[in-house]
Rosetta silent file (secondary structure, phi, psi, omega in degrees, C-alpha in Angstrom):
SEQUENCE: TVDSAEQPRAGSLSLLRKKTGEADLTEGFTRNAPVMDALSFLFRLRTALPTASTVYEVLDGRALWVARVSPARPDPDDENLVRVDGKIDPIYWSGSPDPERKSHAFSLFFTRDAYHTPVRLVVPSGLGEFRAELLRLERAPPELDQIFARRATCARFLGRAICGGILFPGPKRPTSP
SCORE:     score description
SCORE:     0.000 S_00000001
   1 L     0.000  128.940 -179.557    6.261   -6.429   22.481 S_00000001
   2 E  -137.396  108.576  162.728    5.787   -2.727   20.911 S_00000001
   3 E   -94.118  128.144 -177.575    7.309   -1.674   17.628 S_00000001
   4 E  -116.722  170.925  178.149    7.472    1.724   16.438 S_00000001
   5 E  -151.099  152.539  168.187    8.965    3.531   13.129 S_00000001
   6 E  -133.100  142.474  177.651    9.721    7.058   12.257 S_00000001
   7 E  -130.306   94.394  178.316   10.519    8.074    8.498 S_00000001
   8 E   -77.146  -18.628  173.487   11.884   11.607    8.967 S_00000001
   9 E  -122.297  147.806  179.619   12.898   11.313    5.045 S_00000001
  10 L   -75.331  127.501 -174.183   11.246    9.321    2.732 S_00000001
  11 L    93.933    0.876  168.526   12.785    5.954    2.732 S_00000001
  12 E  -100.016   91.728 -153.817   14.746    6.609    5.766 S_00000001
  13 E  -112.140  135.292  165.545   13.495    4.523    8.573 S_00000001
  14 E  -126.455  136.573 -165.632   14.294    4.206   12.249 S_00000001
  15 E  -112.120  158.599  174.210   12.729    1.477   14.116 S_00000001
  16 E  -142.369  127.835  173.133   12.328    0.928   17.902 S_00000001
  17 E  -110.898  115.909  177.295   11.465   -2.302   19.724 S_00000001
  18 E  -117.438  119.701  174.717   10.470   -2.257   23.250 S_00000001
  19 L  -100.325  148.536  171.706   10.082   -5.671   25.157 S_00000001
  20 L   -79.745  128.308 -174.956    9.234   -5.809   28.612 S_00000001
  21 L    93.766   -7.498 -174.466   12.312   -6.828   30.702 S_00000001
  22 L  -122.801  156.599  176.239   14.674   -6.239   27.682 S_00000001
  23 L   -80.524  158.103 -171.340   16.573   -3.180   26.629 S_00000001
  24 L   -68.865  142.025  166.829   15.168   -1.242   23.738 S_00000001
  25 E  -104.257  130.709 -179.339   16.407   -2.222   20.311 S_00000001
  26 E  -121.447  125.117 -172.504   17.033    0.446   17.929 S_00000001
  27 E  -147.656  172.353 -179.867   17.624   -0.069   14.361 S_00000001
  28 E  -169.822  159.045 -178.912   17.340    1.436   10.884 S_00000001
  29 E  -151.765  166.219 -175.509   17.400    1.153    7.135 S_00000001
  30 E  -130.872  132.093  167.260   17.229    3.117    4.063 S_00000001
  31 L  -112.687  163.872 -175.366   15.197    2.618    0.904 S_00000001
  32 L   -79.636  -11.304 -170.219   14.948    4.275   -2.466 S_00000001
  33 L  -144.150  153.958  179.806   11.330    5.096   -1.870 S_00000001
  34 L   -59.226  144.329  177.273    8.935    5.903    1.015 S_00000001
  35 E   -98.064  115.213  177.278    7.934    3.171    3.054 S_00000001
  36 E  -117.072  153.163  175.161    4.316    2.832    4.389 S_00000001
  37 E   -75.090  171.614 -173.887    2.560    0.762    7.067 S_00000001
  38 H   -74.003  -24.372  164.675   -0.422   -1.308    5.965 S_00000001
  39 H   -69.478  -28.761 -173.734   -2.894    1.398    6.964 S_00000001
  40 H   -82.943  -37.260  177.629   -1.076    4.108    4.994 S_00000001
  41 H   -63.668  -50.862  178.195   -0.790    1.764    1.951 S_00000001
  42 H   -56.362  -57.801 -175.093   -4.590    1.099    1.984 S_00000001
  43 H   -47.172  -41.266  174.725   -5.224    4.883    2.241 S_00000001
  44 H   -67.618  -27.930  168.413   -2.929    5.578   -0.480 S_00000001
  45 H   -68.379  -31.030 -178.829   -4.801    3.178   -2.665 S_00000001
  46 H   -77.401  -46.119 -170.183   -8.063    4.674   -1.682 S_00000001
  47 H   -74.347  -25.007  179.866   -6.989    8.233   -2.089 S_00000001
  48 L  -156.765   82.701 -172.276   -5.395    7.534   -5.510 S_00000001
  49 L   -56.562  155.023 -173.254   -6.391    4.316   -7.129 S_00000001
  50 L   -84.800  131.572  174.116   -3.537    3.129   -9.379 S_00000001
  51 L   -99.991   -6.075 -177.658   -4.057    3.932  -13.227 S_00000001
  52 L  -143.232  167.210 -179.766   -1.000    1.953  -13.910 S_00000001
  53 L   -65.440  142.426 -172.137    0.846   -1.001  -12.465 S_00000001
  54 E  -142.663  150.097 -170.976    2.516    0.353   -9.518 S_00000001
  55 E  -115.655  120.906  166.029    5.107   -0.675   -6.843 S_00000001
  56 E  -105.007  148.365  156.405    4.895    0.036   -2.820 S_00000001
  57 E   -99.721  138.988  174.648    7.063   -0.743    0.055 S_00000001
  58 E  -132.885  126.793  169.520    5.004   -1.790    3.134 S_00000001
  59 E   -92.442  114.736  156.197    6.331   -2.333    6.659 S_00000001
  60 E   -85.258   80.421 -160.060    4.462   -4.707    8.778 S_00000001
  61 L    78.305 -101.203  178.511    5.883   -4.542   12.197 S_00000001
  62 L  -121.634    0.053 -174.959    9.555   -5.096   11.327 S_00000001
  63 E   -93.716  134.856 -164.547    8.732   -7.098    8.259 S_00000001
  64 E  -107.919  129.656  174.780    9.266   -5.111    4.830 S_00000001
  65 E  -118.169  158.572  178.216    7.180   -6.370    1.891 S_00000001
  66 E  -115.381  120.949  170.362    7.226   -5.168   -1.832 S_00000001
  67 E  -104.085  121.210  174.638    3.654   -4.783   -2.944 S_00000001
  68 E  -104.353  123.967 -176.102    2.945   -4.710   -6.798 S_00000001
  69 E  -120.540  145.659  179.828   -0.614   -3.614   -7.738 S_00000001
  70 L   -91.685  162.669  177.888   -2.450   -3.535  -11.123 S_00000001
  71 L   -62.506  142.217  163.408   -4.413   -0.658  -12.381 S_00000001
  72 L   -50.754  130.426 -176.501   -7.924   -0.356  -10.694 S_00000001
  73 E  -148.373  140.210 -169.671  -10.613   -1.722  -13.017 S_00000001
  74 E   -48.046  150.321  177.890  -14.310   -1.950  -12.753 S_00000001
  75 E   -90.138  128.147 -179.550  -15.296   -5.339  -10.906 S_00000001
  76 L   -77.980   -9.870  173.372  -17.419   -7.385  -13.569 S_00000001
  77 L   -88.155  -20.786 -178.186  -19.433   -9.017  -10.899 S_00000001
  78 E  -140.107  105.685 -174.523  -20.478   -5.673   -9.206 S_00000001
  79 E   -70.633   -4.741  179.240  -20.839   -2.433  -11.193 S_00000001
  80 E   -97.471   10.897 -176.287  -20.661   -0.302   -7.869 S_00000001
  81 E  -127.875  143.378  161.504  -17.162   -1.656   -7.287 S_00000001
  82 E  -109.467  151.314 -168.374  -13.401   -1.411   -8.577 S_00000001
  83 E  -123.941  141.160  171.506  -11.004   -3.879   -8.023 S_00000001
  84 E  -113.383  130.683  165.187   -6.961   -3.677   -7.426 S_00000001
  85 E  -102.735  147.499  176.897   -5.146   -7.012   -7.795 S_00000001
  86 E  -160.533  176.575  166.503   -1.714   -7.273   -6.348 S_00000001
  87 E  -134.228  148.349  173.051    0.976   -9.380   -4.855 S_00000001
  88 E  -108.771  143.922  170.721    3.120   -8.778   -1.868 S_00000001
  89 E  -126.247  142.549  172.607    6.731  -10.510   -1.899 S_00000001
  90 E   -93.429  134.866 -177.811    8.759  -10.362    1.234 S_00000001
  91 E  -120.607  158.973  156.426   12.078   -8.703    1.166 S_00000001
  92 L   -78.910  168.530 -177.254   14.794   -7.883    3.734 S_00000001
  93 L   -58.623  -21.491  174.190   15.546   -4.275    4.545 S_00000001
  94 L   -77.923  -16.554  170.901   18.292   -4.526    2.081 S_00000001
  95 L   105.117  -10.822 -179.901   15.866   -5.219   -0.635 S_00000001
  96 L   -67.445  176.641 -170.257   16.861   -8.768   -1.349 S_00000001
  97 E   -83.722  141.573  172.583   14.180  -11.517   -1.422 S_00000001
  98 L  -109.701  110.838 -176.696   13.403  -13.160    2.020 S_00000001
  99 L   -74.503   -8.277 -168.391   12.959  -16.945    1.518 S_00000001
 100 L   -90.615   -6.542 -177.180   11.735  -17.385    5.028 S_00000001
 101 L  -120.927  167.844 -171.550    8.383  -15.708    4.262 S_00000001
 102 L  -110.205  151.543  168.270    5.832  -16.537    1.537 S_00000001
 103 L   -82.416  160.940 -178.131    4.406  -14.212   -1.049 S_00000001
 104 E  -147.556  138.362  170.015    0.672  -13.685   -1.106 S_00000001
 105 E   -90.632  153.131  179.636   -1.619  -12.566   -3.954 S_00000001
 106 E  -151.344  171.960  173.836   -4.666  -10.393   -3.037 S_00000001
 107 E  -145.318  142.458 -173.074   -7.617   -8.421   -4.509 S_00000001
 108 E  -130.731  132.452  169.627   -9.000   -5.219   -2.890 S_00000001
 109 E  -116.703  132.928 -169.779  -12.387   -3.956   -3.702 S_00000001
 110 E  -118.899  161.774  170.636  -13.218   -0.158   -3.334 S_00000001
 111 E   -76.367  137.162  173.213  -16.777    1.464   -3.864 S_00000001
 112 L   -71.066   26.773  179.684  -17.013    3.223   -7.144 S_00000001
 113 L  -110.416 -169.013 -170.453  -17.711    6.469   -5.696 S_00000001
 114 L   -81.017  -13.490  177.714  -15.764    9.460   -4.611 S_00000001
 115 L   -92.749  -25.241  174.716  -14.838    7.805   -1.318 S_00000001
 116 L    57.147   48.460 -179.640  -13.309    4.560   -2.577 S_00000001
 117 L   -77.598  133.257  177.838  -14.335    2.916    0.601 S_00000001
 118 E   -73.081  119.481 -174.570  -12.469   -0.339    0.837 S_00000001
 119 E  -113.444  -16.901  179.161  -15.138   -3.068    1.174 S_00000001
 120 E  -149.834  148.460  179.529  -13.662   -6.495    0.454 S_00000001
 121 E  -136.394  132.597  171.565  -10.114   -8.144    0.699 S_00000001
 122 E  -118.412  114.909  165.138   -9.544  -11.613   -1.058 S_00000001
 123 E  -117.882  110.557 -178.995   -6.663  -13.663   -0.494 S_00000001
 124 E   -56.420  150.416  176.330   -6.289  -16.995   -2.296 S_00000001
 125 L  -145.445  166.911 -178.763   -5.136  -19.998   -0.336 S_00000001
 126 L   -70.694  -13.210  172.664   -4.646  -23.626   -1.246 S_00000001
 127 L   -90.970  -20.095 -173.369   -8.082  -24.471    0.334 S_00000001
 128 L   161.769 -113.965 -178.760   -9.966  -21.591   -1.320 S_00000001
 129 E  -156.793  145.322  172.944   -9.758  -18.117   -0.260 S_00000001
 130 E   -95.612  135.288  174.481   -9.792  -15.906    2.870 S_00000001
 131 E  -126.099  140.530  172.682  -12.195  -12.929    2.870 S_00000001
 132 E  -122.253  125.512 -176.416  -12.730   -9.718    4.942 S_00000001
 133 E  -137.015  129.769  166.089  -15.856   -7.864    3.892 S_00000001
 134 L   -61.029  104.133 -173.733  -17.505   -4.594    5.055 S_00000001
 135 L   -68.920  -56.981 -171.965  -21.055   -5.713    6.087 S_00000001
 136 L  -131.663  155.660 -171.400  -22.474   -2.240    6.637 S_00000001
 137 L  -149.226  129.066  173.098  -21.426    1.268    5.909 S_00000001
 138 L  -123.774  135.535 -178.179  -22.867    4.686    6.970 S_00000001
 139 L   -97.172  149.165 -178.018  -21.970    7.858    5.671 S_00000001
 140 L   -66.214  140.894  177.878  -21.779   11.368    7.206 S_00000001
 141 L   -51.307  155.480 -179.285  -24.830   13.431    6.409 S_00000001
 142 H   -59.121  -34.633 -167.643  -24.573   15.925    3.266 S_00000001
 143 H   -73.108  -33.886  171.881  -24.374   18.805    5.523 S_00000001
 144 H   -66.755  -32.258  170.934  -20.988   17.660    6.932 S_00000001
 145 H   -45.609  -32.457  179.862  -19.593   17.498    3.260 S_00000001
 146 H   -76.317  -34.388  172.746  -20.041   21.333    3.414 S_00000001
 147 H   -61.898  -44.333  172.382  -18.097   21.603    6.361 S_00000001
 148 H   -53.218  -44.604  178.597  -15.224   19.478    4.766 S_00000001
 149 H   -60.032  -30.340 -168.645  -15.429   21.808    1.744 S_00000001
 150 H   -90.517  -33.300 -162.783  -14.928   25.000    3.856 S_00000001
 151 L   -96.879  114.143  177.753  -12.320   23.340    6.571 S_00000001
 152 L   -77.025  -14.378 -173.704   -8.909   21.995    5.392 S_00000001
 153 L   -83.055    4.947  176.540   -8.704   20.581    8.933 S_00000001
 154 E  -108.522  141.439 -168.636  -11.364   18.023    8.029 S_00000001
 155 E  -153.332  171.938  174.694  -11.021   14.967    6.294 S_00000001
 156 E  -114.085  129.719  170.399  -12.840   11.390    5.683 S_00000001
 157 E  -116.462  117.647  176.385  -11.414    8.351    7.370 S_00000001
 158 L    40.204   50.556 -179.923  -12.992    4.863    6.583 S_00000001
 159 L    61.570   25.062 -172.952  -16.179    6.892    5.888 S_00000001
 160 E  -126.244  156.579  167.216  -16.203    8.781    9.278 S_00000001
 161 E   -84.182  139.437  174.954  -15.187   12.676    9.939 S_00000001
 162 E  -122.328  121.442  179.154  -12.229   13.682   11.169 S_00000001
 163 E  -136.579  119.691  172.648  -12.323   17.483   11.875 S_00000001
 164 L    79.667   16.861  172.640   -9.443   18.992   14.001 S_00000001
 165 L    87.977    5.721  178.511   -7.877   15.542   14.776 S_00000001
 166 E  -104.384  146.279  177.868  -11.387   14.397   16.526 S_00000001
 167 E  -108.813  126.897 -172.714  -13.077   11.646   14.986 S_00000001
 168 E  -101.223   91.462  171.128  -16.755   11.769   14.772 S_00000001
 169 L   -61.113  165.782  170.429  -18.416    8.405   14.831 S_00000001
 170 L    51.369 -146.566  177.258  -21.993    7.653   14.923 S_00000001
 171 L   -85.468  -20.612 -175.316  -24.908   10.380   15.379 S_00000001
 172 L   -79.355  113.890 -172.475  -22.811   12.965   17.273 S_00000001
 173 L  -143.918  145.918  171.682  -21.525   15.126   14.337 S_00000001
 174 L   -64.145  158.740  177.441  -20.576   18.780   14.300 S_00000001
 175 L  -123.521   -1.925  178.964  -23.089   20.866   12.873 S_00000001
 176 L  -153.962  134.461  172.056  -21.095   24.224   12.239 S_00000001
 177 L   -47.063    0.000    0.000  -17.262   24.676   11.518 S_00000001
């Protein structure tokens, strides 16, 4: 099964589900605000840490969630991190609560530098908590930052360079724009 989505206008989604041996299923819905996928949600938090309680709508496959997050605050246990606490609640495409799925609390931890790299996700559970942690982080060399400053086509994604649509992982990096 392959699900894809397009959002030609903020909040207006067209969904396509392709299953082997079955006819394609096309559906759509409209919300009052832009809807993000999970990676876009993470990228949004990373590029603009919330300064006030904020609500986002996140589509995971065909499941829609309302994500409520607190303002970013320093992590009391690690001065190098900031923490964003949140809760995701399942909703139907119409916006009404979906009782078939469960809500989940979570905490996301980002580096306290200009990159705001996500380094930890904690989700409490009945038996304790689930954790996902970034164990190692390599930054691009400082000379690449100069390229970023001169070229609008360059950006950083998860600590790596993307220039002109090309991801530069590891040691092979551009030396000039």
